[in-house]
PDB file of C-alpha atoms and ligand atoms in Angstrom:
ATOM      1  CA  MET A  12       1.371   7.693 -23.706  1.00 83.00           C
ATOM      2  CA  LYS A  13       4.208   6.134 -21.665  1.00 87.00           C
ATOM      3  CA  PHE A  14       6.201   3.020 -22.590  1.00 93.00           C
ATOM      4  CA  PRO A  15       6.179   0.165 -21.787  1.00 96.00           C
ATOM      5  CA  CYS A  16       2.400  -0.058 -22.113  1.00 97.00           C
ATOM      6  CA  ARG A  17      -0.316  -2.637 -22.670  1.00 97.00           C
ATOM      7  CA  LEU A  18      -1.109  -3.796 -26.204  1.00 98.00           C
ATOM      8  CA  ASP A  19      -4.807  -2.832 -25.941  1.00 97.00           C
ATOM      9  CA  LYS A  20      -3.849   0.677 -24.790  1.00 96.00           C
ATOM     10  CA  PHE A  21      -1.352   1.108 -27.610  1.00 96.00           C
ATOM     11  CA  VAL A  22      -3.838  -0.050 -30.263  1.00 96.00           C
ATOM     12  CA  SER A  23      -6.692   2.005 -28.870  1.00 95.00           C
ATOM     13  CA  HIS A  24      -4.516   5.111 -28.668  1.00 92.00           C
ATOM     14  CA  THR A  25      -2.984   4.877 -32.129  1.00 93.00           C
ATOM     15  CA  SER A  26      -6.093   3.619 -33.961  1.00 93.00           C
ATOM     16  CA  GLU A  27      -8.593   5.734 -31.961  1.00 89.00           C
ATOM     17  CA  LEU A  28     -10.790   2.635 -31.568  1.00 94.00           C
ATOM     18  CA  PRO A  29     -12.534   2.149 -28.197  1.00 95.00           C
ATOM     19  CA  ARG A  30     -10.594  -0.063 -25.796  1.00 96.00           C
ATOM     20  CA  SER A  31     -13.542  -2.538 -25.539  1.00 97.00           C
ATOM     21  CA  LYS A  32     -13.555  -3.063 -29.314  1.00 97.00           C
ATOM     22  CA  VAL A  33      -9.782  -3.456 -29.342  1.00 97.00           C
ATOM     23  CA  LYS A  34      -9.894  -6.142 -26.629  1.00 98.00           C
ATOM     24  CA  ILE A  35     -12.370  -8.178 -28.689  1.00 98.00           C
ATOM     25  CA  GLY A  36     -10.224  -7.701 -31.812  1.00 98.00           C
ATOM     26  CA  ILE A  37      -7.070  -8.834 -30.007  1.00 98.00           C
ATOM     27  CA  LYS A  38      -8.856 -12.052 -28.943  1.00 97.00           C
ATOM     28  CA  LYS A  39      -9.872 -12.581 -32.575  1.00 96.00           C
ATOM     29  CA  GLY A  40      -6.196 -12.324 -33.598  1.00 96.00           C
ATOM     30  CA  LEU A  41      -6.227  -8.901 -35.290  1.00 97.00           C
ATOM     31  CA  ALA A  42      -3.017  -7.755 -33.542  1.00 97.00           C
ATOM     32  CA  VAL A  43       0.450  -8.683 -34.736  1.00 97.00           C
ATOM     33  CA  VAL A  44       3.516  -7.594 -32.742  1.00 97.00           C
ATOM     34  CA  ASN A  45       6.953  -7.847 -34.368  1.00 97.00           C
ATOM     35  CA  GLY A  46       5.506 -10.292 -36.899  1.00 97.00           C
ATOM     36  CA  GLU A  47       3.827 -12.592 -34.302  1.00 97.00           C
ATOM     37  CA  GLN A  48       0.122 -12.756 -33.665  1.00 97.00           C
ATOM     38  CA  VAL A  49      -0.624 -11.769 -30.029  1.00 97.00           C
ATOM     39  CA  SER A  50      -3.966 -12.563 -28.401  1.00 97.00           C
ATOM     40  CA  LYS A  51      -3.392 -11.121 -24.905  1.00 97.00           C
ATOM     41  CA  ALA A  52      -4.626  -7.557 -24.309  1.00 98.00           C
ATOM     42  CA  ASP A  53      -2.076  -6.999 -21.520  1.00 97.00           C
ATOM     43  CA  HIS A  54       0.911  -7.997 -23.675  1.00 98.00           C
ATOM     44  CA  THR A  55       3.702  -5.452 -23.017  1.00 97.00           C
ATOM     45  CA  ILE A  56       4.602  -3.067 -25.825  1.00 97.00           C
ATOM     46  CA  GLN A  57       7.918  -1.223 -25.974  1.00 96.00           C
ATOM     47  CA  GLN A  58       8.308   1.893 -28.092  1.00 93.00           C
ATOM     48  CA  SER A  59      10.617  -0.006 -30.478  1.00 93.00           C
ATOM     49  CA  ASP A  60       7.997  -2.740 -31.194  1.00 96.00           C
ATOM     50  CA  THR A  61       6.215  -2.921 -34.539  1.00 96.00           C
ATOM     51  CA  VAL A  62       2.478  -3.326 -34.089  1.00 97.00           C
ATOM     52  CA  GLU A  63       0.021  -4.142 -36.867  1.00 97.00           C
ATOM     53  CA  TRP A  64      -3.756  -4.100 -36.631  1.00 97.00           C
ATOM     54  CA  GLU A  65      -5.718  -5.875 -39.349  1.00 96.00           C
ATOM     55  CA  GLY A  66      -2.529  -5.859 -41.434  1.00 95.00           C
ATOM     56  CA  VAL A  67      -1.875  -2.104 -41.094  1.00 95.00           C
ATOM     57  CA  GLN A  68       1.076  -0.807 -39.072  1.00 96.00           C
ATOM     58  CA  LEU A  69       0.123   1.464 -36.180  1.00 96.00           C
ATOM     59  CA  VAL A  70       2.471   4.344 -35.523  1.00 91.00           C
ATOM     60  CA  TYR A  71       2.847   6.223 -32.254  1.00 91.00           C
ATOM     61  CA  LEU A  72       3.620   9.793 -33.260  1.00 89.00           C
ATOM     62  CA  GLY A  73       5.550  10.638 -30.089  1.00 90.00           C
ATOM     63  CA  LYS A  74       5.795  14.037 -28.456  1.00 93.00           C
ATOM     64  CA  ARG A  75       4.175  16.829 -30.410  1.00 96.00           C
ATOM     65  CA  TYR A  76       3.864  20.570 -29.807  1.00 97.00           C
ATOM     66  CA  TYR A  77       1.412  22.916 -31.516  1.00 98.00           C
ATOM     67  CA  MET A  78       0.749  26.646 -31.441  1.00 98.00           C
ATOM     68  CA  LEU A  79      -2.798  27.772 -32.099  1.00 98.00           C
ATOM     69  CA  ASN A  80      -4.143  31.251 -32.700  1.00 98.00           C
ATOM     70  CA  LYS A  81      -7.236  30.866 -30.545  1.00 98.00           C
ATOM     71  CA  PRO A  82     -10.360  32.689 -31.671  1.00 98.00           C
ATOM     72  CA  THR A  83     -12.985  33.852 -29.168  1.00 98.00           C
ATOM     73  CA  GLY A  84     -15.742  31.396 -28.277  1.00 98.00           C
ATOM     74  CA  TYR A  85     -13.461  28.353 -27.847  1.00 98.00           C
ATOM     75  CA  VAL A  86     -12.753  26.891 -24.469  1.00 98.00           C
ATOM     76  CA  CYS A  87      -9.294  25.673 -23.401  1.00 98.00           C
ATOM     77  CA  ALA A  88     -10.421  22.273 -22.142  1.00 96.00           C
ATOM     78  CA  ASN A  89     -10.456  18.719 -23.453  1.00 94.00           C
ATOM     79  CA  GLN A  90     -14.257  18.588 -23.244  1.00 94.00           C
ATOM     80  CA  ASP A  91     -17.026  21.064 -22.622  1.00 96.00           C
ATOM     81  CA  ASP A  92     -20.805  20.790 -22.669  1.00 96.00           C
ATOM     82  CA  LEU A  93     -21.481  24.392 -23.640  1.00 97.00           C
ATOM     83  CA  HIS A  94     -18.775  25.553 -26.023  1.00 98.00           C
ATOM     84  CA  PRO A  95     -16.492  24.126 -28.706  1.00 98.00           C
ATOM     85  CA  THR A  96     -13.002  23.332 -27.432  1.00 98.00           C
ATOM     86  CA  VAL A  97      -9.663  24.370 -28.912  1.00 98.00           C
ATOM     87  CA  PHE A  98      -9.061  20.703 -29.729  1.00 98.00           C
ATOM     88  CA  GLU A  99     -11.858  20.894 -32.297  1.00 97.00           C
ATOM     89  CA  LEU A 100      -9.643  23.281 -34.271  1.00 98.00           C
ATOM     90  CA  LEU A 101      -6.852  20.691 -34.543  1.00 97.00           C
ATOM     91  CA  ASP A 102      -7.232  18.266 -37.421  1.00 96.00           C
ATOM     92  CA  GLU A 103      -4.719  15.754 -36.051  1.00 93.00           C
ATOM     93  CA  PRO A 104      -4.752  12.070 -35.076  1.00 88.00           C
ATOM     94  CA  ASN A 105      -4.478  10.713 -31.515  1.00 85.00           C
ATOM     95  CA  LEU A 106      -5.146  13.873 -29.521  1.00 90.00           C
ATOM     96  CA  LYS A 107      -6.377  12.013 -26.448  1.00 85.00           C
ATOM     97  CA  ASP A 108      -3.245  12.664 -24.346  1.00 87.00           C
ATOM     98  CA  PHE A 109      -2.956  16.326 -25.304  1.00 95.00           C
ATOM     99  CA  HIS A 110      -3.459  19.301 -23.037  1.00 97.00           C
ATOM    100  CA  VAL A 111      -3.208  23.061 -23.129  1.00 98.00           C
ATOM    101  CA  ALA A 112      -0.039  24.556 -21.590  1.00 97.00           C
ATOM    102  CA  GLY A 113      -1.657  27.604 -19.971  1.00 96.00           C
ATOM    103  CA  ARG A 114      -5.319  28.274 -20.612  1.00 97.00           C
ATOM    104  CA  LEU A 115      -6.989  31.350 -22.030  1.00 98.00           C
ATOM    105  CA  ASP A 116     -10.500  32.502 -21.181  1.00 98.00           C
ATOM    106  CA  LEU A 117     -13.346  31.847 -23.599  1.00 98.00           C
ATOM    107  CA  ASP A 118     -13.262  35.463 -24.833  1.00 98.00           C
ATOM    108  CA  THR A 119      -9.432  35.793 -24.976  1.00 98.00           C
ATOM    109  CA  THR A 120      -7.659  35.323 -28.305  1.00 98.00           C
ATOM    110  CA  GLY A 121      -4.115  34.472 -29.305  1.00 98.00           C
ATOM    111  CA  LEU A 122      -1.332  32.072 -28.501  1.00 98.00           C
ATOM    112  CA  VAL A 123      -2.247  28.696 -27.037  1.00 98.00           C
ATOM    113  CA  LEU A 124       0.359  25.943 -26.790  1.00 98.00           C
ATOM    114  CA  ILE A 125      -0.928  22.376 -26.989  1.00 98.00           C
ATOM    115  CA  THR A 126       1.182  19.305 -26.325  1.00 97.00           C
ATOM    116  CA  ASN A 127       1.301  15.732 -25.043  1.00 94.00           C
ATOM    117  CA  ASP A 128       4.592  16.420 -23.219  1.00 95.00           C
ATOM    118  CA  GLY A 129       3.715  16.988 -19.562  1.00 94.00           C
ATOM    119  CA  ASP A 130       7.278  17.813 -18.477  1.00 94.00           C
ATOM    120  CA  TRP A 131       7.532  20.487 -21.144  1.00 96.00           C
ATOM    121  CA  SER A 132       4.218  22.135 -20.268  1.00 97.00           C
ATOM    122  CA  HIS A 133       5.123  22.012 -16.571  1.00 96.00           C
ATOM    123  CA  GLN A 134       8.088  24.285 -17.388  1.00 95.00           C
ATOM    124  CA  ILE A 135       5.570  26.803 -18.701  1.00 96.00           C
ATOM    125  CA  THR A 136       2.767  26.547 -16.174  1.00 95.00           C
ATOM    126  CA  SER A 137       4.553  25.926 -12.884  1.00 93.00           C
ATOM    127  CA  PRO A 138       4.458  29.159 -10.812  1.00 90.00           C
ATOM    128  CA  LYS A 139       8.001  28.366  -9.639  1.00 92.00           C
ATOM    129  CA  LYS A 140       9.377  28.660 -13.195  1.00 92.00           C
ATOM    130  CA  GLN A 141       8.216  32.296 -13.508  1.00 92.00           C
ATOM    131  CA  LYS A 142       7.745  32.212 -17.276  1.00 95.00           C
ATOM    132  CA  TYR A 143       6.486  35.481 -18.787  1.00 97.00           C
ATOM    133  CA  LYS A 144       3.295  35.651 -20.829  1.00 98.00           C
ATOM    134  CA  THR A 145       2.691  38.782 -22.904  1.00 98.00           C
ATOM    135  CA  TYR A 146      -0.777  40.163 -23.610  1.00 98.00           C
ATOM    136  CA  LEU A 147      -2.186  42.973 -25.703  1.00 98.00           C
ATOM    137  CA  VAL A 148      -4.840  44.551 -23.538  1.00 98.00           C
ATOM    138  CA  GLU A 149      -7.563  46.941 -24.633  1.00 98.00           C
ATOM    139  CA  THR A 150      -9.279  48.782 -21.863  1.00 98.00           C
ATOM    140  CA  GLN A 151     -12.602  50.506 -21.334  1.00 98.00           C
ATOM    141  CA  GLU A 152     -11.175  53.541 -19.532  1.00 98.00           C
ATOM    142  CA  ALA A 153      -8.171  55.624 -20.536  1.00 98.00           C
ATOM    143  CA  LEU A 154      -4.933  54.418 -18.970  1.00 98.00           C
ATOM    144  CA  SER A 155      -3.089  56.683 -16.564  1.00 96.00           C
ATOM    145  CA  GLU A 156       0.658  56.593 -15.907  1.00 96.00           C
ATOM    146  CA  GLU A 157      -0.219  55.999 -12.252  1.00 97.00           C
ATOM    147  CA  ALA A 158      -2.214  52.851 -13.103  1.00 97.00           C
ATOM    148  CA  LEU A 159       0.626  51.557 -15.285  1.00 98.00           C
ATOM    149  CA  GLU A 160       3.096  52.143 -12.472  1.00 98.00           C
ATOM    150  CA  GLN A 161       0.825  50.232 -10.067  1.00 97.00           C
ATOM    151  CA  LEU A 162       0.678  47.297 -12.512  1.00 98.00           C
ATOM    152  CA  ARG A 163       4.469  47.345 -12.730  1.00 98.00           C
ATOM    153  CA  GLN A 164       4.930  47.386  -8.969  1.00 97.00           C
ATOM    154  CA  GLY A 165       2.232  44.797  -8.135  1.00 97.00           C
ATOM    155  CA  VAL A 166      -1.459  45.163  -7.327  1.00 97.00           C
ATOM    156  CA  ALA A 167      -3.788  43.551  -4.805  1.00 95.00           C
ATOM    157  CA  LEU A 168      -6.201  41.137  -6.493  1.00 95.00           C
ATOM    158  CA  HIS A 169      -9.582  40.429  -4.991  1.00 87.00           C
ATOM    159  CA  ASN A 170      -9.338  37.389  -2.675  1.00 87.00           C
ATOM    160  CA  GLU A 171      -5.535  37.123  -2.937  1.00 91.00           C
ATOM    161  CA  LYS A 172      -3.173  37.527  -0.016  1.00 91.00           C
ATOM    162  CA  ASN A 173      -0.076  38.703  -1.882  1.00 93.00           C
ATOM    163  CA  LEU A 174       0.406  41.489  -4.393  1.00 96.00           C
ATOM    164  CA  THR A 175       0.966  40.414  -7.986  1.00 97.00           C
ATOM    165  CA  GLN A 176       4.602  39.983  -9.021  1.00 96.00           C
ATOM    166  CA  PRO A 177       6.230  42.916 -10.801  1.00 94.00           C
ATOM    167  CA  ALA A 178       4.965  43.153 -14.383  1.00 97.00           C
ATOM    168  CA  ILE A 179       6.172  44.865 -17.547  1.00 98.00           C
ATOM    169  CA  ALA A 180       3.570  47.368 -18.720  1.00 98.00           C
ATOM    170  CA  GLU A 181       4.006  49.430 -21.858  1.00 98.00           C
ATOM    171  CA  GLN A 182       1.327  51.892 -22.943  1.00 97.00           C
ATOM    172  CA  LEU A 183       0.459  51.585 -26.649  1.00 98.00           C
ATOM    173  CA  ASP A 184      -2.235  54.229 -26.805  1.00 97.00           C
ATOM    174  CA  LYS A 185      -4.835  55.786 -24.537  1.00 98.00           C
ATOM    175  CA  TYR A 186      -6.815  52.537 -24.262  1.00 98.00           C
ATOM    176  CA  ALA A 187      -4.206  49.862 -24.971  1.00 98.00           C
ATOM    177  CA  LEU A 188      -1.170  48.384 -23.291  1.00 98.00           C
ATOM    178  CA  ARG A 189       1.202  45.472 -23.667  1.00 98.00           C
ATOM    179  CA  LEU A 190       1.451  43.612 -20.370  1.00 98.00           C
ATOM    180  CA  SER A 191       3.889  40.834 -19.479  1.00 98.00           C
ATOM    181  CA  ILE A 192       3.288  38.817 -16.334  1.00 98.00           C
ATOM    182  CA  CYS A 193       5.096  35.827 -14.898  1.00 96.00           C
ATOM    183  CA  GLU A 194       2.126  34.382 -13.010  1.00 95.00           C
ATOM    184  CA  GLY A 195      -1.005  32.684 -14.270  1.00 93.00           C
ATOM    185  CA  LYS A 196      -3.708  33.241 -11.695  1.00 93.00           C
ATOM    186  CA  TYR A 197      -7.350  32.796 -12.661  1.00 94.00           C
ATOM    187  CA  HIS A 198      -8.434  35.750 -14.888  1.00 96.00           C
ATOM    188  CA  GLN A 199      -5.222  37.453 -13.819  1.00 97.00           C
ATOM    189  CA  VAL A 200      -5.021  40.226 -16.415  1.00 98.00           C
ATOM    190  CA  LYS A 201      -8.697  41.116 -16.074  1.00 98.00           C
ATOM    191  CA  ARG A 202      -8.356  41.193 -12.291  1.00 97.00           C
ATOM    192  CA  MET A 203      -5.188  43.287 -12.479  1.00 98.00           C
ATOM    193  CA  LEU A 204      -6.930  45.898 -14.593  1.00 98.00           C
ATOM    194  CA  ALA A 205      -9.944  45.795 -12.273  1.00 97.00           C
ATOM    195  CA  ALA A 206      -7.567  46.408  -9.363  1.00 96.00           C
ATOM    196  CA  VAL A 207      -6.533  49.716 -10.944  1.00 97.00           C
ATOM    197  CA  GLY A 208     -10.151  50.744 -11.603  1.00 97.00           C
ATOM    198  CA  ASN A 209     -10.288  49.765 -15.263  1.00 98.00           C
ATOM    199  CA  LYS A 210     -11.873  46.984 -17.340  1.00 98.00           C
ATOM    200  CA  VAL A 211     -10.488  44.751 -20.076  1.00 98.00           C
ATOM    201  CA  VAL A 212     -12.538  44.900 -23.247  1.00 98.00           C
ATOM    202  CA  GLU A 213     -10.192  42.804 -25.429  1.00 98.00           C
ATOM    203  CA  LEU A 214      -7.376  40.475 -24.514  1.00 98.00           C
ATOM    204  CA  HIS A 215      -4.935  38.792 -26.876  1.00 98.00           C
ATOM    205  CA  ARG A 216      -1.876  36.697 -25.951  1.00 98.00           C
ATOM    206  CA  GLU A 217       1.193  37.315 -28.109  1.00 98.00           C
ATOM    207  CA  ASN A 218       3.952  35.380 -26.393  1.00 98.00           C
ATOM    208  CA  VAL A 219       4.457  32.570 -23.889  1.00 98.00           C
ATOM    209  CA  ALA A 220       7.871  32.062 -22.311  1.00 97.00           C
ATOM    210  CA  GLY A 221       9.658  33.464 -25.374  1.00 97.00           C
ATOM    211  CA  ILE A 222       7.516  31.613 -27.951  1.00 98.00           C
ATOM    212  CA  GLU A 223       5.891  34.233 -30.187  1.00 98.00           C
ATOM    213  CA  LEU A 224       2.537  33.736 -31.892  1.00 98.00           C
ATOM    214  CA  ASP A 225       3.237  33.284 -35.627  1.00 98.00           C
ATOM    215  CA  SER A 226       1.758  36.306 -37.423  1.00 98.00           C
ATOM    216  CA  GLN A 227       1.002  34.049 -40.424  1.00 98.00           C
ATOM    217  CA  LEU A 228      -1.623  32.170 -38.387  1.00 98.00           C
ATOM    218  CA  ALA A 229      -5.129  33.583 -38.788  1.00 98.00           C
ATOM    219  CA  ALA A 230      -7.566  33.109 -35.903  1.00 98.00           C
ATOM    220  CA  GLY A 231      -8.371  29.383 -35.662  1.00 98.00           C
ATOM    221  CA  GLU A 232      -5.203  28.281 -37.482  1.00 98.00           C
ATOM    222  CA  TYR A 233      -2.368  26.284 -35.931  1.00 98.00           C
ATOM    223  CA  ARG A 234       0.985  24.742 -36.742  1.00 98.00           C
ATOM    224  CA  LEU A 235       3.617  22.479 -35.216  1.00 98.00           C
ATOM    225  CA  LEU A 236       6.292  24.277 -33.218  1.00 98.00           C
ATOM    226  CA  THR A 237       9.737  24.283 -34.789  1.00 97.00           C
ATOM    227  CA  GLU A 238      12.518  22.432 -32.972  1.00 96.00           C
ATOM    228  CA  ASP A 239      14.011  25.801 -31.964  1.00 96.00           C
ATOM    229  CA  GLU A 240      10.690  26.887 -30.437  1.00 97.00           C
ATOM    230  CA  VAL A 241      10.362  23.633 -28.488  1.00 97.00           C
ATOM    231  CA  ASN A 242      13.929  24.096 -27.256  1.00 96.00           C
ATOM    232  CA  ILE A 243      13.276  27.612 -25.968  1.00 96.00           C
ATOM    233  CA  ILE A 244      11.473  25.884 -23.108  1.00 94.00           C
ATOM    234  CA  ASN A 245      13.866  22.950 -22.746  1.00 76.00           C
ATOM    235  CA  ALA A 246      16.861  25.272 -22.619  1.00 62.00           C
ATOM    236  CA  ARG A 247      15.695  27.226 -19.564  1.00 51.00           C
TER     237      ARG A 247
HETATM  238  N1  URA B 328      -5.703  36.759 -17.912  1.00 59.88           N
HETATM  239  C1  URA B 328      -7.042  36.808 -18.070  1.00 59.88           C
HETATM  240  O1  URA B 328      -7.720  37.540 -17.370  1.00 59.88           O
HETATM  241  N2  URA B 328      -7.591  36.022 -19.006  1.00 59.88           N
HETATM  242  C2  URA B 328      -6.883  35.233 -19.839  1.00 59.88           C
HETATM  243  O2  URA B 328      -7.450  34.553 -20.697  1.00 59.88           O
HETATM  244  C3  URA B 328      -5.482  35.200 -19.673  1.00 59.88           C
HETATM  245  C4  URA B 328      -4.923  35.981 -18.699  1.00 59.88           C
END
C-alpha cells in the first residue's frame, strides 16, 4: 500500500473487510482519524495518521519480507483454481499486496521470497540485475563432464534466440548437481538440462541472490527475513 491513500482503502487493507462494507461503515461513523470521526471514504490518510475502526486502532504493518520453504504441489501465484497457493502457507494478516520474488514451478521445492516491497523484489527478478539463484538438481541420466561444461558455457534453449548466460555447475554425484544461474527464464533449469539431453527429476532452490534457505525450516514453514538478509538485496 502507498501513502497518502484513501481512508476506505486503508481500512479495507488493514482490517481485511471488503471495500463495499467499509464504505457503508464510514458513512455510519465507524471510522475515527486522529481522534475525529470522518465520514468521507476518500478522506486522505498519511502513514503517520492514527485510524480507529469501531474503537480499535488499525495498524499498517509496512514492508515485510518472508522466506518460505516451498513444498511440491503449491503454486507461486496469488490465486489459482487448481492448486493451493504458497500464500495459503502464510498465517499472516494483510497479505493482499504481497507477491513472490521469483516463482518456482509447482513441483519445485525450496526457497521462495515473498514481500510487499516491489522495489526490493525488482532487484531480484529484473534480468538486468543478474542475481544468481542456486538449485540442487537431480537428473534422470548420469551427468557427463561434457554436459556440465556445456551448462557452464551456455546452452541453446528451445525457442530462445540467445544461449543461456554462463552458469556455475558443480557435480555432486552421478545424478546430482548444484547449478547457479543468473537468469530466470520459464522452466529454465529443466530446459537447460533438456538441452544437454538429460531430464530433471527433482529440483530444489537453495539460494536467491545471496539469501540462503534456512535449514531450520521444514517444507511448508516460513519466517521473516532478518534485517541483514533484507539488506543483502538493498546493498547491491
Ligand atoms: N527452473 C525450472 O525449470 N523450474 C523452477 O521452478 C525454477 C527454475
